[in-house]
Short mmCIF file of C-alpha atoms in Angstrom, two decimals:
data_model
loop_
_atom_site.label_atom_id
_atom_site.label_comp_id
_atom_site.label_asym_id
_atom_site.label_seq_id
_atom_site.Cartn_x
_atom_site.Cartn_y
_atom_site.Cartn_z
CA MET A 22 -103.66 119.41 -30.53
CA THR A 23 -103.29 116.29 -30.33
CA ASN A 24 -100.39 114.48 -29.14
CA GLU A 25 -100.88 111.22 -30.17
CA GLU A 26 -98.36 109.07 -31.84
CA ILE A 27 -99.29 105.98 -34.23
CA TYR A 28 -98.30 102.23 -33.52
CA GLY A 29 -98.09 99.32 -35.55
CA SER A 30 -98.81 96.03 -32.78
CA PHE A 31 -97.24 92.70 -33.53
CA PHE A 32 -97.72 89.41 -31.72
CA LEU A 33 -95.22 86.54 -30.25
CA GLY A 34 -97.85 84.06 -29.14
CA THR A 35 -100.27 85.42 -27.33
CA SER A 36 -97.91 88.39 -26.32
CA GLU A 37 -98.45 92.20 -28.39
CA PHE A 38 -95.75 94.41 -28.89
CA ALA A 39 -96.08 98.24 -30.70
CA LEU A 40 -93.61 99.85 -31.90
CA SER A 41 -93.93 103.60 -33.39
CA VAL A 42 -94.56 103.77 -36.77
CA ARG A 43 -91.63 106.13 -37.50
CA SER A 44 -89.48 103.74 -36.51
CA ILE A 45 -91.35 100.91 -38.73
CA GLN A 46 -90.10 101.27 -42.47
CA GLU A 47 -91.52 97.98 -43.80
CA VAL A 48 -92.82 94.65 -42.66
CA VAL A 49 -91.70 92.07 -45.20
CA ASN A 50 -91.83 88.01 -45.20
CA PRO A 51 -88.61 86.24 -44.22
CA PRO A 52 -85.99 85.59 -47.20
CA GLY A 53 -85.30 82.30 -48.88
CA ARG A 54 -81.93 82.39 -47.16
CA TYR A 55 -79.72 83.86 -44.41
CA THR A 56 -76.33 84.55 -43.92
CA ALA A 57 -75.16 82.92 -40.99
CA VAL A 58 -72.65 85.18 -38.53
CA PRO A 59 -69.17 83.72 -36.59
CA LEU A 60 -69.78 84.55 -33.35
CA GLY A 61 -73.08 85.56 -33.10
CA PRO A 62 -75.19 85.65 -30.10
CA PRO A 63 -78.47 82.83 -30.14
CA TYR A 64 -81.14 85.37 -30.99
CA LEU A 65 -79.83 86.57 -34.33
CA VAL A 66 -81.04 84.53 -37.26
CA GLY A 67 -78.48 86.04 -39.72
CA LEU A 68 -78.36 88.54 -42.03
CA PHE A 69 -80.39 89.57 -45.71
CA ASN A 70 -79.90 91.66 -48.60
CA LEU A 71 -83.17 94.15 -48.49
CA ARG A 72 -82.59 96.27 -51.82
CA GLY A 73 -78.77 96.38 -51.11
CA THR A 74 -79.06 97.15 -47.17
CA ILE A 75 -77.58 94.44 -44.75
CA VAL A 76 -80.14 93.73 -42.61
CA PRO A 77 -79.36 91.39 -39.02
CA VAL A 78 -82.62 90.07 -38.23
CA ILE A 79 -83.32 89.11 -34.35
CA HIS A 80 -85.38 86.23 -33.14
CA LEU A 81 -87.35 88.40 -31.01
CA ARG A 82 -88.70 85.32 -28.69
CA LYS A 83 -85.10 84.42 -28.30
CA LEU A 84 -84.06 87.79 -26.98
CA LEU A 85 -86.83 88.05 -25.11
CA GLY A 86 -86.74 84.33 -23.35
CA LEU A 87 -90.60 83.89 -24.33
CA ALA A 88 -91.59 80.16 -24.57
CA ALA A 89 -90.94 78.65 -27.57
CA GLY A 90 -94.52 78.64 -29.62
CA GLY A 91 -96.41 79.41 -32.45
CA GLY A 92 -93.85 78.02 -34.64
CA THR A 93 -91.95 81.26 -35.22
CA ASP A 94 -88.53 80.27 -37.26
CA GLY A 95 -86.29 81.99 -39.32
CA ASP A 96 -89.01 80.38 -42.75
CA SER A 97 -92.31 81.51 -41.33
CA GLY A 98 -93.67 84.80 -39.49
CA LYS A 99 -93.02 88.05 -40.46
CA ILE A 100 -89.83 90.71 -40.57
CA VAL A 101 -90.63 94.40 -39.05
CA ILE A 102 -87.96 96.69 -40.33
CA VAL A 103 -87.13 98.84 -37.66
CA GLU A 104 -84.84 101.86 -38.94
CA PHE A 105 -83.31 104.30 -36.30
CA ASP A 106 -80.12 106.53 -37.46
CA ALA A 107 -79.43 105.24 -40.44
CA PHE A 108 -79.26 101.37 -39.79
CA CYS A 109 -81.53 98.80 -39.91
CA VAL A 110 -82.19 95.52 -37.89
CA GLY A 111 -85.00 92.91 -38.65
CA LEU A 112 -87.28 91.49 -36.06
CA LEU A 113 -88.91 88.35 -35.97
CA PHE A 114 -92.72 88.06 -35.09
CA ASP A 115 -94.93 85.33 -35.42
CA ARG A 116 -98.09 87.82 -37.02
CA THR A 117 -99.27 91.62 -37.78
CA GLY A 118 -102.17 92.86 -34.97
CA GLU A 119 -102.88 96.10 -35.60
CA ILE A 120 -102.56 100.07 -36.02
CA PHE A 121 -103.18 101.78 -33.01
CA ARG A 122 -103.18 105.41 -31.84
CA ALA A 123 -102.03 106.72 -28.60
CA GLU A 124 -100.90 109.62 -26.63
CA PRO A 125 -97.10 109.40 -24.79
CA GLU A 126 -98.84 110.46 -21.49
CA THR A 127 -100.61 106.99 -21.13
CA LYS A 128 -97.71 104.36 -22.04
CA SER A 129 -96.52 103.15 -18.01
CA VAL A 130 -92.68 103.89 -18.59
CA PHE A 131 -90.06 101.41 -16.80
CA GLU A 132 -87.27 101.99 -14.86
CA TYR A 133 -84.43 99.35 -15.25
CA ALA A 134 -81.06 98.98 -12.69
CA PRO A 135 -78.55 100.30 -13.75
CA GLY A 136 -76.38 98.27 -16.08
CA THR A 137 -79.61 96.10 -17.06
CA LYS A 138 -80.37 96.04 -21.25
CA SER A 139 -83.86 95.40 -22.23
CA VAL A 140 -85.48 96.02 -25.17
CA VAL A 141 -88.95 97.05 -24.32
CA GLU A 142 -88.99 100.32 -22.82
CA GLY A 143 -92.72 99.66 -21.41
CA ALA A 144 -96.11 98.92 -22.23
CA PHE A 145 -99.85 100.81 -23.15
CA LYS A 146 -102.94 99.15 -20.82
CA LEU A 147 -105.80 99.25 -23.45
CA GLU A 148 -109.49 98.34 -23.36
CA ASP A 149 -110.05 99.55 -19.76
CA GLY A 150 -106.90 96.95 -18.90
CA ARG A 151 -107.86 94.09 -20.70
CA ARG A 152 -105.10 94.58 -23.42
CA ILE A 153 -101.68 95.48 -22.36
CA VAL A 154 -98.96 95.77 -25.19
CA GLN A 155 -95.65 96.56 -24.98
CA VAL A 156 -93.64 99.09 -25.83
CA LEU A 157 -90.61 98.19 -27.99
CA SER A 158 -87.55 100.77 -28.26
CA PRO A 159 -85.66 101.04 -31.27
CA SER A 160 -82.96 102.49 -29.60
CA ARG A 161 -82.52 99.61 -26.88
CA LEU A 162 -82.74 97.58 -29.52
CA LEU A 163 -79.09 98.92 -31.44
CA GLU A 164 -77.90 99.38 -28.20
CA LEU A 165 -77.94 95.51 -28.29
CA ASP A 166 -74.77 96.33 -31.24
CA SER A 167 -71.11 96.05 -29.88
CA VAL A 168 -69.94 98.33 -32.88
CA PRO A 169 -69.93 101.96 -31.50
CA ARG A 170 -72.82 104.15 -33.74
CA GLU A 171 -69.52 106.31 -34.40
CA ALA A 172 -67.65 103.77 -36.56
CA LEU A 173 -71.02 102.30 -38.18
CA GLU A 174 -71.84 106.51 -39.34
CA ALA A 175 -68.29 106.90 -39.91
CA LYS A 176 -68.55 104.07 -42.21
CA SER A 177 -71.62 105.15 -43.77
CA LYS A 178 -70.18 108.51 -44.41
CA ASP A 179 -67.46 107.02 -46.42
CA ARG A 180 -69.26 104.92 -48.42
CA ARG A 181 -71.94 107.14 -49.51
CA ALA A 182 -68.44 109.69 -50.07
CA ALA A 183 -66.76 107.05 -51.85
CA GLY A 184 -69.24 106.62 -53.98
CA LYS A 185 -69.35 110.59 -55.35
CA ARG A 186 -65.80 110.03 -56.33
CA SER A 187 -64.47 107.30 -59.03
CA ARG A 188 -64.72 103.92 -58.50
CA GLY A 189 -60.95 103.33 -57.76
CA LEU A 190 -58.97 99.88 -57.64
CA ARG A 191 -60.71 97.24 -57.69
CA LYS A 192 -59.63 94.40 -54.81
CA GLN A 193 -60.01 91.17 -54.23
CA CYS A 194 -60.66 88.01 -51.81
CA ILE A 195 -61.44 84.66 -51.33
CA SER A 196 -64.16 83.74 -49.87
CA PHE A 197 -64.91 80.23 -48.36
CA VAL A 198 -67.42 78.53 -45.79
CA VAL A 199 -66.64 77.73 -42.71
CA GLY A 200 -69.37 76.14 -39.80
CA ASP A 201 -72.71 77.56 -41.30
CA ALA A 202 -70.96 81.54 -42.88
CA ARG A 203 -69.28 82.31 -46.41
CA CYS A 204 -66.20 84.27 -45.59
CA ALA A 205 -63.71 86.21 -47.26
CA LEU A 206 -60.34 87.07 -46.60
CA PRO A 207 -58.32 89.97 -48.14
CA ILE A 208 -56.42 87.75 -50.83
CA GLU A 209 -53.36 89.73 -49.80
CA SER A 210 -53.16 88.43 -46.36
CA ILE A 211 -53.23 84.65 -47.54
CA GLN A 212 -49.66 83.31 -47.85
CA GLU A 213 -51.10 79.88 -49.43
CA ILE A 214 -54.05 78.27 -49.56
CA ILE A 215 -52.68 73.75 -49.34
CA LYS A 216 -54.70 70.43 -48.73
CA VAL A 217 -53.15 68.19 -46.77
CA ASP A 218 -54.09 64.46 -45.55
CA ARG A 219 -53.86 64.92 -41.73
CA VAL A 220 -52.06 67.06 -39.02
CA THR A 221 -49.24 66.64 -36.65
CA GLU A 222 -50.53 66.48 -33.18
CA SER A 223 -48.98 68.44 -30.92
CA SER A 224 -48.32 68.61 -26.91
CA LEU A 225 -48.68 72.90 -27.31
CA SER A 226 -52.49 72.89 -29.11
CA SER A 227 -54.82 74.53 -26.81
CA ASP A 228 -58.93 74.38 -27.18
CA TYR A 229 -58.81 76.24 -31.32
CA CYS A 230 -55.47 74.50 -32.21
CA ILE A 231 -55.52 70.87 -33.67
CA GLY A 232 -51.63 69.90 -34.48
CA THR A 233 -49.01 71.17 -36.84
CA ILE A 234 -47.78 71.16 -40.63
CA ASP A 235 -44.78 71.41 -41.93
CA LEU A 236 -44.60 73.84 -44.45
CA ARG A 237 -41.29 73.37 -45.74
CA GLY A 238 -38.95 73.56 -42.79
CA SER A 239 -41.64 75.68 -40.66
CA VAL A 240 -43.87 74.34 -37.90
CA VAL A 241 -47.08 76.07 -38.44
CA PRO A 242 -50.04 75.41 -35.73
CA VAL A 243 -53.49 75.09 -37.15
CA VAL A 244 -56.53 76.55 -35.76
CA ASP A 245 -59.88 75.19 -36.62
CA PHE A 246 -61.52 78.16 -37.98
CA ALA A 247 -65.09 76.25 -37.53
CA SER A 248 -63.77 75.96 -33.61
CA LEU A 249 -62.30 79.34 -33.17
CA LEU A 250 -65.57 81.15 -34.71
CA GLY A 251 -68.15 79.23 -32.23
CA TYR A 252 -69.79 76.30 -34.60
CA ARG A 253 -68.27 73.58 -32.85
CA THR A 254 -66.13 71.96 -31.08
CA ALA A 255 -62.47 71.82 -32.56
CA ASP A 256 -62.29 68.77 -34.55
CA ARG A 257 -59.19 66.35 -33.95
CA ASP A 258 -60.10 63.32 -35.30
CA GLU A 259 -57.79 61.87 -38.49
CA SER A 260 -59.66 62.66 -41.13
CA ALA A 261 -60.38 66.43 -39.87
CA THR A 262 -58.48 68.04 -42.77
CA ARG A 263 -59.84 65.65 -45.63
CA GLY A 264 -62.80 66.21 -48.10
CA ASP A 265 -63.17 69.72 -49.42
CA ARG A 266 -61.57 70.87 -46.25
CA ARG A 267 -58.19 73.33 -46.54
CA ILE A 268 -55.92 75.08 -44.91
CA ILE A 269 -55.41 79.23 -44.97
CA VAL A 270 -51.87 79.51 -44.22
CA MET A 271 -51.33 83.63 -42.83
CA ARG A 272 -49.01 85.21 -41.04
CA PHE A 273 -49.18 87.35 -38.16
CA GLU A 274 -46.10 89.05 -37.32
CA SER A 275 -43.45 86.65 -37.54
CA GLU A 276 -45.80 83.36 -36.68
CA PHE A 277 -47.31 81.16 -39.00
CA PHE A 278 -50.88 79.66 -38.64
CA GLY A 279 -52.80 77.60 -40.77
CA PHE A 280 -57.02 78.21 -40.11
CA LEU A 281 -59.25 75.14 -41.21
CA VAL A 282 -61.97 76.04 -42.97
CA ASP A 283 -64.10 73.40 -44.77
CA SER A 284 -63.96 74.37 -48.01
CA VAL A 285 -62.98 77.27 -50.64
CA GLU A 286 -65.11 78.89 -53.11
CA ASN A 287 -63.67 81.54 -55.04
CA ILE A 288 -61.79 84.54 -55.77
CA VAL A 289 -63.97 87.29 -55.25
CA SER A 290 -63.79 91.03 -56.64
CA PHE A 291 -65.02 94.39 -55.92
CA PHE A 292 -64.95 97.74 -55.28
CA ARG A 293 -64.20 99.29 -51.75
CA GLU A 294 -67.83 101.34 -52.11
CA GLU A 295 -69.49 97.84 -52.56
CA LEU A 296 -68.50 96.32 -49.52
CA VAL A 297 -71.68 97.58 -46.80
CA SER A 298 -71.40 97.90 -43.06
CA PHE A 299 -73.75 96.06 -40.65
CA PRO A 300 -74.45 96.75 -37.69
CA ALA A 301 -72.66 93.51 -35.57
CA ILE A 302 -75.98 92.21 -33.14
CA GLY A 303 -74.35 90.62 -30.06
CA ASN A 304 -71.51 89.71 -31.58
CA ARG A 305 -68.06 90.02 -28.65
CA ARG A 306 -65.82 90.37 -31.67
CA SER A 307 -67.34 92.62 -34.08
CA GLU A 308 -64.23 94.02 -35.48
CA LEU A 309 -64.02 90.70 -37.01
CA PHE A 310 -65.92 92.23 -39.59
CA LEU A 311 -65.03 94.20 -42.44
CA GLY A 312 -68.21 94.35 -44.13
CA CYS A 313 -70.68 92.05 -46.64
CA ILE A 314 -69.69 91.84 -50.24
CA CYS A 315 -73.71 91.62 -51.79
CA ARG A 316 -73.48 89.19 -54.90
CA ASP A 317 -76.81 88.72 -56.84
CA SER A 318 -76.42 85.22 -57.67
CA GLY A 319 -73.95 83.79 -54.68
CA GLY A 320 -75.49 85.46 -51.17
CA GLU A 321 -73.60 87.26 -48.97
CA ILE A 322 -70.43 86.39 -48.36
CA LEU A 323 -68.76 88.22 -44.70
CA LEU A 324 -65.87 89.85 -45.09
CA LEU A 325 -63.09 89.30 -42.45
CA ASN A 326 -60.23 91.35 -40.71
CA HIS A 327 -57.67 88.87 -40.64
CA GLY A 328 -55.59 91.63 -38.01
CA THR A 329 -58.15 90.24 -35.84
CA LEU A 330 -58.73 86.71 -35.77
CA LEU A 331 -56.79 86.19 -33.19
CA SER A 332 -56.11 87.88 -30.28
CA ASN A 333 -52.74 88.11 -28.78
CA ASP A 334 -53.72 86.04 -25.38
CA GLU A 335 -55.10 83.87 -28.18
CA LEU A 336 -51.29 83.70 -30.19
CA ARG A 337 -50.21 83.08 -26.65
CA GLU A 338 -52.37 80.65 -25.82
CA ILE A 339 -51.50 78.98 -28.79
CA THR A 340 -48.04 78.76 -28.80
CA ARG A 341 -47.49 79.38 -25.60
CA GLY A 342 -44.28 81.21 -25.27
CA HIS A 343 -42.42 78.66 -27.69
CA SER A 344 -42.40 81.01 -30.55
CA ALA A 345 -39.22 80.12 -31.59
CA ILE A 346 -40.91 76.65 -32.84
CA TYR A 347 -43.48 78.45 -34.80
CA HIS A 348 -41.13 81.34 -35.69
CA ALA A 349 -41.07 82.01 -39.61
CA LYS A 350 -37.08 81.55 -40.10
CA ALA A 351 -35.99 84.12 -42.26
CA SER A 352 -32.26 82.61 -41.89
CA ARG A 353 -33.45 79.01 -42.85
CA THR A 354 -35.62 80.53 -45.95
CA ASP A 355 -33.29 83.23 -47.31
CA GLN A 356 -34.57 84.54 -50.04
CA GLY A 357 -31.48 85.60 -52.62
CA ALA A 358 -30.74 81.73 -52.21
CA LYS A 359 -34.18 80.41 -52.79
CA GLY A 360 -35.39 83.13 -55.47
CA ALA A 361 -38.77 85.45 -55.55
CA ARG A 362 -41.16 83.20 -54.18
CA LYS A 363 -44.43 83.05 -56.24
CA THR A 364 -48.25 82.52 -55.50
CA TYR A 365 -49.43 80.34 -57.89
CA VAL A 366 -53.83 78.82 -58.72
CA THR A 367 -53.86 75.15 -59.08
CA PHE A 368 -56.56 73.36 -61.08
CA ARG A 369 -57.35 70.85 -63.10
CA ILE A 370 -58.37 70.14 -66.73
CA GLU A 371 -58.16 66.66 -66.09
CA ASP A 372 -54.23 67.39 -65.04
CA LEU A 373 -53.41 69.19 -63.02
CA PHE A 374 -52.17 72.95 -63.95
CA ALA A 375 -51.30 76.45 -62.36
CA VAL A 376 -50.78 79.49 -63.26
CA GLU A 377 -49.84 82.47 -60.81
CA ILE A 378 -52.56 84.36 -59.08
CA SER A 379 -52.03 87.69 -60.40
CA GLN A 380 -52.79 86.54 -63.68
CA ILE A 381 -56.42 85.76 -62.40
CA ARG A 382 -59.34 88.32 -62.17
CA GLU A 383 -61.53 86.26 -60.11
CA ILE A 384 -62.84 82.57 -59.81
CA ILE A 385 -66.74 82.18 -60.06
CA GLU A 386 -69.18 79.17 -60.42
CA TYR A 387 -70.33 78.35 -63.81
CA PRO A 388 -72.53 80.72 -64.52
CA LYS A 389 -76.43 79.33 -64.92
CA THR A 390 -77.18 81.81 -68.44
CA LEU A 391 -74.86 82.69 -70.97
CA LEU A 392 -76.18 84.97 -74.03
CA HIS A 393 -75.49 83.22 -77.17
CA PRO A 394 -74.85 85.29 -79.39
CA PRO A 395 -74.89 83.47 -83.54
CA GLY A 396 -71.98 82.61 -85.08
CA MET A 397 -69.29 81.37 -81.95
CA PRO A 398 -67.30 79.06 -82.57
CA ALA A 399 -67.42 75.30 -80.68
CA HIS A 400 -65.01 76.55 -78.57
CA CYS A 401 -66.92 78.89 -76.69
CA ARG A 402 -70.10 78.33 -74.08
CA GLY A 403 -70.84 82.00 -74.76
CA MET A 404 -71.59 85.53 -73.50
CA LEU A 405 -71.64 86.58 -69.40
CA ASN A 406 -72.40 89.70 -68.39
CA LEU A 407 -69.89 90.09 -65.41
CA ARG A 408 -71.12 93.67 -63.53
CA GLY A 409 -71.18 94.89 -66.93
CA ASP A 410 -68.57 93.03 -68.56
CA LEU A 411 -69.05 91.35 -71.51
CA VAL A 412 -66.88 88.08 -70.84
CA THR A 413 -66.34 85.20 -73.13
CA ILE A 414 -66.86 81.74 -71.46
CA ILE A 415 -64.43 79.54 -72.95
CA ASP A 416 -64.56 75.43 -73.09
CA SER A 417 -61.45 74.14 -72.49
CA ARG A 418 -61.64 70.56 -72.51
CA SER A 419 -62.98 71.31 -76.19
CA VAL A 420 -60.15 73.53 -77.02
CA TYR A 421 -57.95 71.02 -75.68
CA ARG A 422 -59.98 68.25 -77.72
CA MET A 423 -60.66 66.44 -74.38
CA THR A 424 -64.22 64.19 -72.89
CA ALA A 425 -66.16 66.46 -71.62
CA TRP A 426 -67.30 66.88 -68.18
CA GLU A 427 -70.15 67.93 -66.32
CA GLU A 428 -70.81 71.19 -65.52
CA GLY A 429 -72.02 70.62 -61.69
CA SER A 430 -68.75 71.21 -60.26
CA THR A 431 -66.96 73.19 -62.77
CA LYS A 432 -65.20 77.06 -61.98
CA VAL A 433 -63.97 79.64 -64.53
CA LEU A 434 -61.13 81.50 -64.04
CA ILE A 435 -61.20 84.80 -65.30
CA PHE A 436 -58.46 85.97 -66.80
CA LYS A 437 -57.96 89.69 -68.98
CA GLN A 438 -55.73 89.96 -72.31
CA ASP A 439 -55.26 93.52 -73.27
CA GLU A 440 -59.18 94.97 -72.95
CA THR A 441 -60.75 91.61 -73.74
CA ARG A 442 -61.93 89.54 -70.77
CA TYR A 443 -62.53 85.80 -71.27
CA GLY A 444 -62.88 82.73 -68.61
CA LEU A 445 -61.39 79.71 -68.73
CA ILE A 446 -63.80 76.58 -67.87
CA VAL A 447 -61.77 74.31 -65.54
CA ASP A 448 -62.62 70.93 -63.61
CA SER A 449 -61.92 72.32 -60.67
CA VAL A 450 -59.92 74.80 -58.15
CA GLU A 451 -57.56 73.02 -55.80
CA ALA A 452 -55.25 74.96 -53.99
CA ILE A 453 -53.34 78.37 -53.66
CA ARG A 454 -49.96 77.35 -53.90
CA THR A 455 -46.37 79.38 -52.76
CA PHE A 456 -43.11 78.70 -53.69
CA SER A 457 -39.81 79.61 -54.67
CA GLU A 458 -37.30 78.67 -57.33
CA SER A 459 -35.53 76.18 -55.15
CA ASP A 460 -38.80 74.39 -54.47
CA LYS A 461 -39.14 73.27 -58.40
CA ILE A 462 -37.88 70.27 -59.86
CA ARG A 463 -38.20 71.16 -63.94
CA VAL A 464 -40.06 68.26 -65.81
CA PRO A 465 -38.29 67.70 -69.53
CA ASP A 466 -40.56 69.34 -72.56
CA ILE A 467 -40.82 65.99 -74.18
CA LEU A 468 -43.07 64.70 -71.13
CA TYR A 469 -45.76 67.40 -71.98
CA LYS A 470 -45.39 69.15 -75.18
CA SER A 471 -46.98 65.65 -76.53
CA GLY A 472 -47.91 67.48 -80.40
CA PRO A 473 -49.66 70.22 -81.84
CA GLY A 474 -53.00 71.06 -80.81
CA SER A 475 -51.90 69.73 -77.23
CA VAL A 476 -52.64 71.88 -73.75
CA GLY A 477 -48.71 71.21 -74.00
CA GLU A 478 -48.47 74.44 -76.78
CA ASP A 479 -49.67 76.33 -73.93
CA VAL A 480 -47.93 75.42 -71.20
CA LYS A 481 -44.54 77.56 -69.85
CA GLU A 482 -43.02 74.72 -68.33
CA ALA A 483 -43.58 72.24 -65.92
CA MET A 484 -42.00 70.75 -62.63
CA GLN A 485 -42.21 69.14 -59.76
CA VAL A 486 -42.85 70.54 -56.20
CA ARG A 487 -42.15 69.35 -53.43
CA SER A 488 -45.86 69.50 -51.04
CA GLU A 489 -46.08 68.32 -47.63
CA GLY A 490 -48.54 65.66 -46.26
CA GLU A 491 -48.87 64.72 -49.70
CA GLY A 492 -45.72 63.52 -51.78
CA ASP A 493 -44.26 65.99 -54.69
CA ALA A 494 -46.91 67.51 -57.21
CA THR A 495 -46.65 67.82 -60.45
CA LEU A 496 -47.78 71.02 -61.69
CA MET A 497 -48.13 72.55 -65.45
CA ILE A 498 -47.86 76.34 -65.75
CA LEU A 499 -50.73 77.53 -67.68
CA ASP A 500 -49.41 80.25 -70.07
CA PRO A 501 -52.90 82.78 -70.02
CA ALA A 502 -52.19 84.78 -72.92
CA ALA A 503 -50.77 81.96 -75.24
CA VAL A 504 -54.39 80.43 -73.87
CA TYR A 505 -55.72 83.56 -75.28
CA ALA A 506 -53.53 83.12 -78.85
CA ARG A 507 -54.62 80.13 -79.66
CA VAL A 508 -59.09 80.95 -78.60
CA SER A 509 -58.35 83.98 -80.98
CA VAL A 510 -56.85 82.10 -84.13
CA LYS A 511 -59.25 79.40 -83.71
CA ALA A 512 -62.19 82.41 -83.78
CA ALA A 513 -61.15 83.90 -86.56
#
């Protein structure tokens, strides 16, 4: 009885490599796009979604230190999907070779010094030594993973068990762009998201910290998130906070910190079992990632663990022992005197509006395709199938008889009224703000209730809110229930 094993071979330039076919799941072409992984090693091309499995792709030429040649990059060549235990990794080669059989004893096994990590476990000498085929080890490839396999296995089991139970509560996160990556943070971890003109230089600044902002009496250090994640050196230019950039304010124990991101995208809803784990190949901050949220239309989003964004050493470096300066002073912000704090999403429909964040199910891009049932009223753009739920998309400018707006930059706020879901098209989403009653300066009704059919009829109240760095902002608090009642009457 033969002990021959079957191998598949692949090329990087003129160098030939082999893998046991038992570990090869399939060979695919490179995807159209990859999801960038913050703090990933140079040989990690990125992640892609292979029919629901998140696969990290390794640029094998870079991993092995081979000279550039053959033109292999993330957009060309072939990706070999290697499966070991319950996990997959993709290896980027120039081209495929052949299938061959070999007996294990004909393989020369390489020995390495203790502590040396190499993904090449040995080699075959074929055709009387004229052909050398290096053999790759799937287990050693996954040893590049800095997430313990036990932890990934536990997550995998938890996810399978969760699939057998009820879906449970839907969770929400805020997605944003930082460097080349699309990331998200759980919504409950975010205090607010603000836009400021500039940050104040501070003598306490560190490698990542670019200065401070004054947030209603609290001095908040601002960290350049892209610098923290290794995408660039800290941007200390005066224009660093301008354009689409926003500051996400979070609280770590008794301290407030601001994280400068390149843009804020959407509020994304997901169920826990939809969160897909992936091997954090060679990532020195693997605990940073809770998993990946997959969206058919919008690509993959990396969900971050906010508690691990800053290590204790980094916190101490940023504050440098001056915690009293940055402390979120409870004595100065007596909640009994100031009243309950509420968080709002601010957006524009020509003017600046806001709704309580708890009233919004999620925020999405304007859909590329909509269903158009016959007989829909003029203010309804169509119906959207949102993960099995039909959502009526409402043109807010049509409802309030405003000039039409270009669709390219619009967002859709998803609400649920009774058992009906509807989406309200807005010009743009501006920020997430938290303030208390004492922060408000009420605006008389006569200044915004301009007549029958106007948007003012659906406004609960209007106010001026103190906004550091931008001057006072006038907000009109929209009542989603009133909007729903209006469009329901129009549709009747």
